[in-house]
Coordinates of C-alpha atoms in Angstrom, one line a residue:
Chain A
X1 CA 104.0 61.5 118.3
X2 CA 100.8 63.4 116.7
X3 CA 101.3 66.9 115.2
X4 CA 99.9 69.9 117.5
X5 CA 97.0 70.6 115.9
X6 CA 96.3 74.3 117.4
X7 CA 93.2 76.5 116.6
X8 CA 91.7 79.3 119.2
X9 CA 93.6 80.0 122.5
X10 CA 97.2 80.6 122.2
X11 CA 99.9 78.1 122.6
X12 CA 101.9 78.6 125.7
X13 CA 104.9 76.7 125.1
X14 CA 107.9 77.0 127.1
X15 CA 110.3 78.5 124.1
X16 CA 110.0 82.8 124.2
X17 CA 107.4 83.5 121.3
X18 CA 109.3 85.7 118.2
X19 CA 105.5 86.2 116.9
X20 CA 102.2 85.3 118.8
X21 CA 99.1 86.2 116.6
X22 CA 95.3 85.4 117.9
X23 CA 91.8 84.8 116.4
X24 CA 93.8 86.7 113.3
X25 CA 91.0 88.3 110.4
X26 CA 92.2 90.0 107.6
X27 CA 90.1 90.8 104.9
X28 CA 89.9 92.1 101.3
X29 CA 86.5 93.7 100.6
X30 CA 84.5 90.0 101.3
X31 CA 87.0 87.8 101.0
X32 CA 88.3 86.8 104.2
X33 CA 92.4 86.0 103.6
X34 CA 92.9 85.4 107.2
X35 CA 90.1 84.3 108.9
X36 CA 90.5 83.4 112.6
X37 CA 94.1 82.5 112.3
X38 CA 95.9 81.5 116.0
X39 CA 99.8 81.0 115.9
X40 CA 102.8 81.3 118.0
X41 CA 106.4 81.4 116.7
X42 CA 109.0 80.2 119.5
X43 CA 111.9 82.5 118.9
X44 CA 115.2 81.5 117.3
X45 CA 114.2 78.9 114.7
X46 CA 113.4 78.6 110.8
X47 CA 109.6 78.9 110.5
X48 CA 108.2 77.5 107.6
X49 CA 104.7 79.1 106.6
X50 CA 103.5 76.2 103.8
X51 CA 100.3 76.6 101.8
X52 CA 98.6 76.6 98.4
X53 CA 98.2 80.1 96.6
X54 CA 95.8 81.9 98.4
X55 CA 96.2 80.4 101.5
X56 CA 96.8 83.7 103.2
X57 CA 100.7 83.3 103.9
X58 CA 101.7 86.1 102.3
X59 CA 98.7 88.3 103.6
X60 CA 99.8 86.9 107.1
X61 CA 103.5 88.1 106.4
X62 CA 101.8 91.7 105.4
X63 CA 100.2 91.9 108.7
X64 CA 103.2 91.0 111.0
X65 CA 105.3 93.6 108.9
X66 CA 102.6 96.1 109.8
X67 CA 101.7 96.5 106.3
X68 CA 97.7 95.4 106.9
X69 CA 95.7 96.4 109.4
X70 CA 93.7 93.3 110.9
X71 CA 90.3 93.7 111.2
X72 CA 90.1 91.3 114.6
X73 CA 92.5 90.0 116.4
X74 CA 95.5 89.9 118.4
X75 CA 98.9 90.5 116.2
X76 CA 101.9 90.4 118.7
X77 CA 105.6 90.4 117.1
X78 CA 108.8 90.5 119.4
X79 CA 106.2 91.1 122.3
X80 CA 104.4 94.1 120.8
X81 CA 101.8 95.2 118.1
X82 CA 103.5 95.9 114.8
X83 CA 105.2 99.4 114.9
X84 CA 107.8 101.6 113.6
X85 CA 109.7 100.8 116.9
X86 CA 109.3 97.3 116.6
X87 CA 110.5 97.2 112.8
X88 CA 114.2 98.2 113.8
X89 CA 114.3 94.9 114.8
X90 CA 113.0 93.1 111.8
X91 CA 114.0 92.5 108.4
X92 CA 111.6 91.8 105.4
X93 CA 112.0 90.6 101.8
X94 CA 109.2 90.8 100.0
X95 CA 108.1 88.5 97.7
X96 CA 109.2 90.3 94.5
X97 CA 112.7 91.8 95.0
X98 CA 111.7 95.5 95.4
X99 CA 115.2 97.1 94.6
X100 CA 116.0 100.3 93.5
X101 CA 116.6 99.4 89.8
X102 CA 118.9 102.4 88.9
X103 CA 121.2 101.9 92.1
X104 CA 124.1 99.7 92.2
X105 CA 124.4 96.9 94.6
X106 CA 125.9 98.6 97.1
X107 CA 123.7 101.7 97.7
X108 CA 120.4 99.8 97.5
X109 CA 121.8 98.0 100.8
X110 CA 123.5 101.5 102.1
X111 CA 119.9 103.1 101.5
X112 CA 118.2 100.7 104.0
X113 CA 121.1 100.5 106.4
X114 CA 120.6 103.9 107.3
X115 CA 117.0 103.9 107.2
X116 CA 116.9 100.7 110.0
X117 CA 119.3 103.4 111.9
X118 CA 122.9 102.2 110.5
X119 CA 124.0 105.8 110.4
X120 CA 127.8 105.8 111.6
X121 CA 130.0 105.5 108.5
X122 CA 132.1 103.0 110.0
X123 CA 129.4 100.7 111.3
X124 CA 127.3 100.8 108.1
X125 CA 130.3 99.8 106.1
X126 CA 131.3 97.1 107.6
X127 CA 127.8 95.9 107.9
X128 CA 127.1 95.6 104.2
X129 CA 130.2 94.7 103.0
X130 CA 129.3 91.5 105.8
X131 CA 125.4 91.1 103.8
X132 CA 127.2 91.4 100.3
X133 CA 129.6 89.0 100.9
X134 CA 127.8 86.8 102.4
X135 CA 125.5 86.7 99.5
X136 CA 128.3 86.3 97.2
X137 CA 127.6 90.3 95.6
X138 CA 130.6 92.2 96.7
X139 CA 132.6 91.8 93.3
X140 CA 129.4 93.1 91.7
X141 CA 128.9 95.8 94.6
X142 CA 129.3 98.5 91.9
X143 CA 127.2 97.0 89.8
X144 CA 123.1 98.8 88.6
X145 CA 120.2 96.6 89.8
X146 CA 119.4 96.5 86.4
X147 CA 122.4 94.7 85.1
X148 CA 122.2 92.1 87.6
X149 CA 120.6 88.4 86.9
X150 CA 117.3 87.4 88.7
X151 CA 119.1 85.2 91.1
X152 CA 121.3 87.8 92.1
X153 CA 118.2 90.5 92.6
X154 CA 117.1 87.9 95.3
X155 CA 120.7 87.7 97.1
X156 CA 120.7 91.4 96.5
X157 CA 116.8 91.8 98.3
X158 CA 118.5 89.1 101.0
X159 CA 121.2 91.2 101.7
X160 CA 119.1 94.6 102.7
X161 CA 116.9 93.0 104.6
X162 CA 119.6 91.7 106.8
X163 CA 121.7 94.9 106.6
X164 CA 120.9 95.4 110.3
X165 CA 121.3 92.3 112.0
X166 CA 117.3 91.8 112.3
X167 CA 116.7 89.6 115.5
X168 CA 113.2 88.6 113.2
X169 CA 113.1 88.1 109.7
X170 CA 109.8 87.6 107.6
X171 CA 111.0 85.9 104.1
X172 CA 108.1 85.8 101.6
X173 CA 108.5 83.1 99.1
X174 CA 112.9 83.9 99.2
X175 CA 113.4 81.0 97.2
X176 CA 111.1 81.2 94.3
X177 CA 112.5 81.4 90.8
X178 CA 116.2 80.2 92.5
X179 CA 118.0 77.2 90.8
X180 CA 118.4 74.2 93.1
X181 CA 122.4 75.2 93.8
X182 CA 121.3 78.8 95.0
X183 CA 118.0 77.6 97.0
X184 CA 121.0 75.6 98.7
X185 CA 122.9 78.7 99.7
X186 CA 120.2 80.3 101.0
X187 CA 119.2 77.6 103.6
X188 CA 123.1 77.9 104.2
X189 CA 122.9 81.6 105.0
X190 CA 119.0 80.4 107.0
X191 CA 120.6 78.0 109.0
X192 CA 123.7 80.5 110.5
X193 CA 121.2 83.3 111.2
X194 CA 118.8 80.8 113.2
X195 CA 122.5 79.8 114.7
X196 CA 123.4 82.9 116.0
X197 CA 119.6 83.7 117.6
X198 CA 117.6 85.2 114.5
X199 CA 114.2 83.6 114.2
X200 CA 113.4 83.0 110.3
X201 CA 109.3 83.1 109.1
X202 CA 109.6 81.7 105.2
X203 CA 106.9 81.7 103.1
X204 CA 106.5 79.0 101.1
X205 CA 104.6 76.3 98.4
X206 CA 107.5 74.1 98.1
X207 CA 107.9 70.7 100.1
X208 CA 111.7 71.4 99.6
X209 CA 111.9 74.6 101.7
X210 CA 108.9 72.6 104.3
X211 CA 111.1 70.1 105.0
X212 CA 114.7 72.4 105.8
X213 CA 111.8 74.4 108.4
X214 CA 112.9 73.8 111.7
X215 CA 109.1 74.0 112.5
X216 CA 106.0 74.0 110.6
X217 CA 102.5 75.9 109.9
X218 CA 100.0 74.3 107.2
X219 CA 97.9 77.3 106.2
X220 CA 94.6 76.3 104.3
X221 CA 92.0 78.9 103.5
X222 CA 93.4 81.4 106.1
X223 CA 93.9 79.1 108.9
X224 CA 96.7 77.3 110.8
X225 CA 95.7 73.9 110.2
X226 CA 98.3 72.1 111.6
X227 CA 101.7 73.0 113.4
X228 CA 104.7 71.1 114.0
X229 CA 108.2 70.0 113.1
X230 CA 108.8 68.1 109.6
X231 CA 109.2 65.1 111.0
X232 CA 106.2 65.5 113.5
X233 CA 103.9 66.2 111.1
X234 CA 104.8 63.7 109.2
X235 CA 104.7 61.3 111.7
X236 CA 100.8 62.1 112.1
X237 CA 99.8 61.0 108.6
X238 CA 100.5 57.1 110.0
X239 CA 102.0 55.6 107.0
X240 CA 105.7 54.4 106.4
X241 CA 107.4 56.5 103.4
X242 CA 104.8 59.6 103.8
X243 CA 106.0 62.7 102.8
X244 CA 105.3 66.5 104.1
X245 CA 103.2 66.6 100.9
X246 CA 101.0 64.0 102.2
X247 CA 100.8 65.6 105.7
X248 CA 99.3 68.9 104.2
X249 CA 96.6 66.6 102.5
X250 CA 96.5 63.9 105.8
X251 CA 95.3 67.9 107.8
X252 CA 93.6 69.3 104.9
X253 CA 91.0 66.5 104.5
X254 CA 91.1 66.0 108.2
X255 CA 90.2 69.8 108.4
X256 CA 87.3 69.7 105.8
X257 CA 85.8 66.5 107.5
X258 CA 85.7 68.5 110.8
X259 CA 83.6 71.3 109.4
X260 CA 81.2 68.7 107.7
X261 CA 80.4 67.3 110.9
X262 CA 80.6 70.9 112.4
Chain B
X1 CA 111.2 112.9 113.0
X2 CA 114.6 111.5 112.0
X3 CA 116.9 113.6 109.1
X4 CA 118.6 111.6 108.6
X5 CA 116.4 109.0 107.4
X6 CA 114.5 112.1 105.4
X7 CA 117.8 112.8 104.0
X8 CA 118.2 109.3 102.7
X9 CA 115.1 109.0 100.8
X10 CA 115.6 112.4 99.1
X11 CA 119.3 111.8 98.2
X12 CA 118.2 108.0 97.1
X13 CA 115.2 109.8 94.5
X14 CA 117.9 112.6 93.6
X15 CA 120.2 109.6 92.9
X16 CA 118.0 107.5 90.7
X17 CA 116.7 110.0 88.5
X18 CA 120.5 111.2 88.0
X19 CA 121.4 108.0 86.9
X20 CA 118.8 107.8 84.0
X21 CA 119.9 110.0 81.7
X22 CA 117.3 110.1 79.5
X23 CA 114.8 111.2 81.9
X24 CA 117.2 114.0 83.2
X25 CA 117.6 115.2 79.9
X26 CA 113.6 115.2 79.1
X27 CA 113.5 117.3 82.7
X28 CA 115.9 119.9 80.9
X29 CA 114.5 119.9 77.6
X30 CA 110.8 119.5 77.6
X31 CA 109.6 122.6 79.6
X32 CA 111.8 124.4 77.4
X33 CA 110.8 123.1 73.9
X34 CA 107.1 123.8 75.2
X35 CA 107.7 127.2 76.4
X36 CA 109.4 127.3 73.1
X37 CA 106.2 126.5 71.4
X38 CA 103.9 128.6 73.5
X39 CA 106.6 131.3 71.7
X40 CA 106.6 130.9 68.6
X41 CA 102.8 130.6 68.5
X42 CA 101.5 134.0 69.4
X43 CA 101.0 135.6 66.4
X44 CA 103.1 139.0 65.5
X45 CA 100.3 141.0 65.6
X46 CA 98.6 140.5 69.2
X47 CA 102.4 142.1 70.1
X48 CA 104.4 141.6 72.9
X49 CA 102.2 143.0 75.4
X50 CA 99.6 140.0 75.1
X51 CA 102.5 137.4 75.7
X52 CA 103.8 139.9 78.8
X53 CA 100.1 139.5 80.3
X54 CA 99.7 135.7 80.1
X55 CA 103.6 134.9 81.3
X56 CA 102.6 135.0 85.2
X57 CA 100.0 132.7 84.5
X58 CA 101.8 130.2 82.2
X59 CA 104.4 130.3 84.8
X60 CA 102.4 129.3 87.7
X61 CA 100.4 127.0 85.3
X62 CA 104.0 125.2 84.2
X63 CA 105.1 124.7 87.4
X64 CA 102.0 123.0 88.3
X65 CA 101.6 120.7 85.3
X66 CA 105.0 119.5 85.4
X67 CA 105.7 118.9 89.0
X68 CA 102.3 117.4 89.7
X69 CA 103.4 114.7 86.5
X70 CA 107.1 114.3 87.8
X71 CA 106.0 113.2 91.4
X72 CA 102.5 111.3 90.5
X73 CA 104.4 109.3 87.8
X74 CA 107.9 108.8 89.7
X75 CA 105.8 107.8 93.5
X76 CA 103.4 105.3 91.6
X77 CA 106.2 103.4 90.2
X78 CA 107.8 103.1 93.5
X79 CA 104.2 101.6 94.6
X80 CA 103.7 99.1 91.7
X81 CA 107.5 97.8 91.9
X82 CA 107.2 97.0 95.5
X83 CA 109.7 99.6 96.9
X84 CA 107.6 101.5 98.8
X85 CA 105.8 98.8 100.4
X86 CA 109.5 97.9 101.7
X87 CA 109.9 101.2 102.9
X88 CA 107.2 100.7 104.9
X89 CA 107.8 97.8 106.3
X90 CA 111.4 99.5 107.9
X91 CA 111.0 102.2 111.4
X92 CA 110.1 105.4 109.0
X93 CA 107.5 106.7 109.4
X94 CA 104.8 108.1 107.0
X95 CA 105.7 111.7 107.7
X96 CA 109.5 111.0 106.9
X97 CA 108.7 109.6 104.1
X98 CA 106.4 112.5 102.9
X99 CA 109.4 114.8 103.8
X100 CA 111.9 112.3 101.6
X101 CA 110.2 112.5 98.4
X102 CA 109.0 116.1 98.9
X103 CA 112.7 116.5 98.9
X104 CA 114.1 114.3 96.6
X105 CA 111.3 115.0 93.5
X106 CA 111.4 119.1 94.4
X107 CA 114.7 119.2 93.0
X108 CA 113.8 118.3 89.7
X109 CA 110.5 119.6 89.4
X110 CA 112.0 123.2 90.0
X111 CA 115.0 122.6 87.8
X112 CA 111.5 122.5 85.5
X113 CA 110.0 125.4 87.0
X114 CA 113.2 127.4 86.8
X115 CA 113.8 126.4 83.1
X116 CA 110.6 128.1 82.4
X117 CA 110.9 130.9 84.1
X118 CA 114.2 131.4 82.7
X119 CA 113.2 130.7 79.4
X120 CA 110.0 133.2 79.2
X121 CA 112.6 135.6 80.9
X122 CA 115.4 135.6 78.9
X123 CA 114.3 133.8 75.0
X124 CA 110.6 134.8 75.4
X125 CA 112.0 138.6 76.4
X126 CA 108.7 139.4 78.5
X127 CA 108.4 142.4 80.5
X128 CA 107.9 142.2 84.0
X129 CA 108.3 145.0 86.9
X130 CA 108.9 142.8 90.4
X131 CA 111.7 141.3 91.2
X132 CA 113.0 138.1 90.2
X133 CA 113.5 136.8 93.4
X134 CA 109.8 137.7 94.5
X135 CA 108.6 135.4 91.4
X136 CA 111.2 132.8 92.2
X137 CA 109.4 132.7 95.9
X138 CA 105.7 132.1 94.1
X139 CA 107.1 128.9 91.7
X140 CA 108.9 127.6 94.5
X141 CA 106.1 127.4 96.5
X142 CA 103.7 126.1 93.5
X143 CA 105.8 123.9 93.0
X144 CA 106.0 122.3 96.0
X145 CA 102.3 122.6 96.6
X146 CA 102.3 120.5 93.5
X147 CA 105.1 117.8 94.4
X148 CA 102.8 117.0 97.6
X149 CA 99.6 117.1 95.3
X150 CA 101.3 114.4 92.8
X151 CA 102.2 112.1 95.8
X152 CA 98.9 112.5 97.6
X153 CA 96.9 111.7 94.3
X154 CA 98.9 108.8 93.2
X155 CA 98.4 107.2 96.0
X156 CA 94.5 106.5 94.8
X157 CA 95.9 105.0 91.3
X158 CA 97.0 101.8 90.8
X159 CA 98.5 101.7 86.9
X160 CA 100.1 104.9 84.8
X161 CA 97.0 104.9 83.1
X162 CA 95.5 105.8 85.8
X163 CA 97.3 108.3 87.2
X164 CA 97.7 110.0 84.0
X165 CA 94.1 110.4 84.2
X166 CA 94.3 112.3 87.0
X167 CA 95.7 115.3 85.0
X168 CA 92.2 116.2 83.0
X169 CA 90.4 115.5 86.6
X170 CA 93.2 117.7 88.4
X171 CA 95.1 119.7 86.6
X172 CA 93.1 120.9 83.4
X173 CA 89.9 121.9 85.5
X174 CA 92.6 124.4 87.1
X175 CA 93.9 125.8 83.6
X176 CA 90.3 127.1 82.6
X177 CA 88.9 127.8 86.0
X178 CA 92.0 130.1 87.5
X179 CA 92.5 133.0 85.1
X180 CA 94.7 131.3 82.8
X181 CA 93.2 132.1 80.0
X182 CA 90.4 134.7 80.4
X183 CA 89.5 136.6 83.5
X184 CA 87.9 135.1 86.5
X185 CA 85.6 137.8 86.7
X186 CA 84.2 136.9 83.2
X187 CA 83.4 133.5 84.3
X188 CA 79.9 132.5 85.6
X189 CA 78.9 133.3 89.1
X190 CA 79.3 129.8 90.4
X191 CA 82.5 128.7 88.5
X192 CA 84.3 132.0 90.4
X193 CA 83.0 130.8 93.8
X194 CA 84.8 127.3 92.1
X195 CA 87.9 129.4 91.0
X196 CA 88.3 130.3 95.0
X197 CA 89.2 126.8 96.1
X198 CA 91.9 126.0 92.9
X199 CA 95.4 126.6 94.3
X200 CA 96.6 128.0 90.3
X201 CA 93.9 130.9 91.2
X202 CA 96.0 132.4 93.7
X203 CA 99.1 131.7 92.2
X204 CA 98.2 133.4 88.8
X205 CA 96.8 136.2 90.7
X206 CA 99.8 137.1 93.2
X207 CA 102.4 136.4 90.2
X208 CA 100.2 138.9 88.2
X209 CA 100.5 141.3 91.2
X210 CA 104.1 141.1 91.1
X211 CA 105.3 140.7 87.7
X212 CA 102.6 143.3 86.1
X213 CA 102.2 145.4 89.0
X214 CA 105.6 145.6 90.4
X215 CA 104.0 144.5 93.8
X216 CA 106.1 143.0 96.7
X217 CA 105.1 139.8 98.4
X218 CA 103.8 141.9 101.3
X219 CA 101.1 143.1 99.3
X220 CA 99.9 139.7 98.5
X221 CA 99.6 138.2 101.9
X222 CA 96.6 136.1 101.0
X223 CA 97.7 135.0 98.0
X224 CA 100.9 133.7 99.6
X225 CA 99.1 131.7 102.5
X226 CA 96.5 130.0 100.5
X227 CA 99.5 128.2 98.4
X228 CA 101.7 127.6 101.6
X229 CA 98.5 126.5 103.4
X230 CA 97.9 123.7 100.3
X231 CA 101.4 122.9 100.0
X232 CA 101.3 121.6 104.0
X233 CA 97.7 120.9 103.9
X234 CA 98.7 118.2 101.1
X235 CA 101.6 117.4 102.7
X236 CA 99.6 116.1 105.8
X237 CA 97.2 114.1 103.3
X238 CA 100.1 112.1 101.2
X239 CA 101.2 111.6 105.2
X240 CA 97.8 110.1 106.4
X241 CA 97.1 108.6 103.1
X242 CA 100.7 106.3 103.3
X243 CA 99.6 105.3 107.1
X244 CA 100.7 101.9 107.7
X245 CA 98.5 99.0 108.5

């Protein structure tokens, strides 16, 4: 089967769409980091967002979270343009772990379970003692940011973004500086929130992470330039043994014969 | 508006500096070693009276200098680590978060103010006529015209240099321009017509009215609004300046 290859109009799949985004342009004085960029997110899977540096994945991340305002374009996330409203519903962990370094464990995740609204005692407890243990911190609950390992930061980040049962969840390069057992954990942790309905848009430069995506978006340049499962976009590169490695090159050449042609 | 979310950003700042002793112990100390200094340097012979005459304005000057470097410091370093970004990624909204660290950093910057009034009261043993309460009023509201001016200006730098360099383009202009440190009406024409927009102007002038005069906070009506009206006015700046998006 050949990859879905979608530029310009919208996809109008049958799945409900967690994120719909069209003709997308976000700039930074003249550079254009998103420039035209069309994409629809069918709710309740692990969305894989893979791309060189400067692709504009994270800049794309930004601009769901309603941290950038487009300059065109059509941003859509859980059916409505980024707002204070709509963030109840979403988690985000940036790419650096943006903890509050004096805090211990437990009251950075306390501190943004009652600003997403957990404000009942009982509630709010259980919920982060539910994040911490999943992320393996509740021994160390007591423990300053600052005395905790870089791994653990990361779990720590993990575990206040999903403080409040997000039903979206934008993960911006989650997995980088993780050793291979801990990357593990978190596609663990990935896998039950997709399970029980969450949809998961991860950030990523690593073929590792790309190919535990239940679906796929090559970003190149600011564009989508190809979307699709692993295995589909795998599939399109035509060659026995090809890798997801060679599918970003198979779309990226593919792309940059187009607009010599163009 | 939610409180509670205000609540938890002020009580999450109040917690954080707590917990780093060092810098709660520099809050204590520093306005107090300076006052200290401002002391011991006027010399025996311009007498008591000279001291007595400049403690309104070193007051209001204090509580500006220190509050405006507590907040511009303390809010860029929640920019550059990331924090605030999150924040603003969550439901609150810009005004909240305006209200949270208005909250949270006016604690400590008028522990600062307080130690230096105290201090000029009590070790520097200057007369004054008003009452004490009437002066606390004026600090508390410089000061938290100040806290709002820190986070409103350190939201246009990037680095601690940078927002360090905000105090000569800020504060000091304010120090020589307000009646600090020689009369207003000495000045040039066109630097008092400058001295009427500085917020320290009418803060040195309506502590001067009631700590040398023995005036009540009645009699310094305008005074009293201009600093409320720049405390909200920069409130509503650091608000619009943190939109999201």
């Amino acid at each position: 089967m050949r990859a879905r290859v979608k530029e310009g109009n919208l996809d109008t799949g049958k799945k409900a769409a967690a994120v719909e985004v069209g003709r997308l342009a976000v700039s930074f004085g003249h550079f254009r980091a998103l420039d035209g960029l069309d994409l629809r997110i069918p709710a309740g899977l692990s969305f894989g967002l893979l791309g060189p540096n400067g692709a504009g994945k994270t800049t794309l991340i930004r601009t769901l979270a309603g941290l950038l305002k487009p300059q065109s374009g059509q941003v859509r996330v859980l059916g409505q343009p980024p707002s204070p409203q709509v963030a109840r519903n979403i988690g985000y962990m940036p790419q650096l772990p943006a903890l509050y370094l004096e805090l211990s464990a437990l009251e950075n995740v306390s501190f943004f379970a009652q600003v997403y609204g957990l404000i009942q005692g009982k509630a709010r407890r259980a919920a982060m003692e539910e994040v911490l243990r999943l992320v393996g911190l509740w021994e160390r609950r007591g423990d300053p940011v600052l005395r905790l390992s870089g791994g653990m930061r990361q779990r720590l980040s993990l575990a206040c973004a999903l403080v409040h049962r997000p039903k979206l969840l934008f993960l911006d390069e989650p997995t980088v500086g993780l050793d291979p057992e801990l990357r593990s954990t978190f596609w663990e942790y990935f896998h039950d929130l997709t399970h029980q309905g969450a949809t998961l848009v991860i950030s990523s430069h690593t073929m590792d992470d790309a190919s535990r995506c239940d679906e796929l978006a090559f970003l190149r340049a600011g564009r989508v330039i190809a979307q699709g499962t692993p295995e589909e976009l795998i599939r399109a590169v035509g060659k026995i043994g090809a890798s997801l490695e060679d599918a970003f090159l198979y779309f990226a050449r593919r792309r940059e014969e187009e607009s010599v042609t163009q | 508006m939610s409180p509670s979310r205000v609540a938890a950003i002020a009580l999450r700042i109040v917690r954080q500096i707590a917990r780093d002793r060092r810098t709660l112990a520099l809050i204590f100390v520093v306005p107090a070693v300076v006052m200290a200094l401002v002391g011991a340097s006027f010399p025996e012979s311009a007498g008591s009276g000279v001291l007595s005459y400049l403690a309104p304005a070193l007051l209001a000057a204090m509580a500006l200098f220190f509050a405006f470097i507590l907040t511009g410091v303390s809010f860029l370093r929640e920019r550059t680590q990331g924090t605030l970004e999150r924040l603003m990624a969550s439901p609150v909204r810009q005004e909240e978060v305006v209200l949270g660290y208005l909250f949270g950093f006016s604690l400590f910057a008028l522990v600062q103010s307080f130690v230096v009034l105290l201090f000029t009261i009590y070790v520097l043993d200057i007369n004054y006529s008003g009452a004490l309460w009437q002066i606390i009023v004026f600090q508390v509201i410089v000061t938290l015209g100040s806290v709002n001016l820190g986070i409103f200006v350190s939201t246009y730098a990037r680095n601690e240099f940078q927002v360090t360099q905000f105090i000569p383009l800020v504060i000091m202009p304010q120090l020589f321009l307000s009646g600090v440190l020689w009369p207003v009406a000495q000045m040039p024409r066109y630097l008092q017509w400058a001295s009427d927009f500085l917020p320290l102007t009418y803060a040195v002038r309506g502590l001067r009215e009631v700590m040398l005069e023995g005036r009540g906070l009645k009699d310094v009506p305008l005074e009293l609004g201009v600093l409320l009206a720049f405390a909200v006015s920069m409130s509503a700046l650091g608000a619009a300046t943190l939109r999201r998006g």
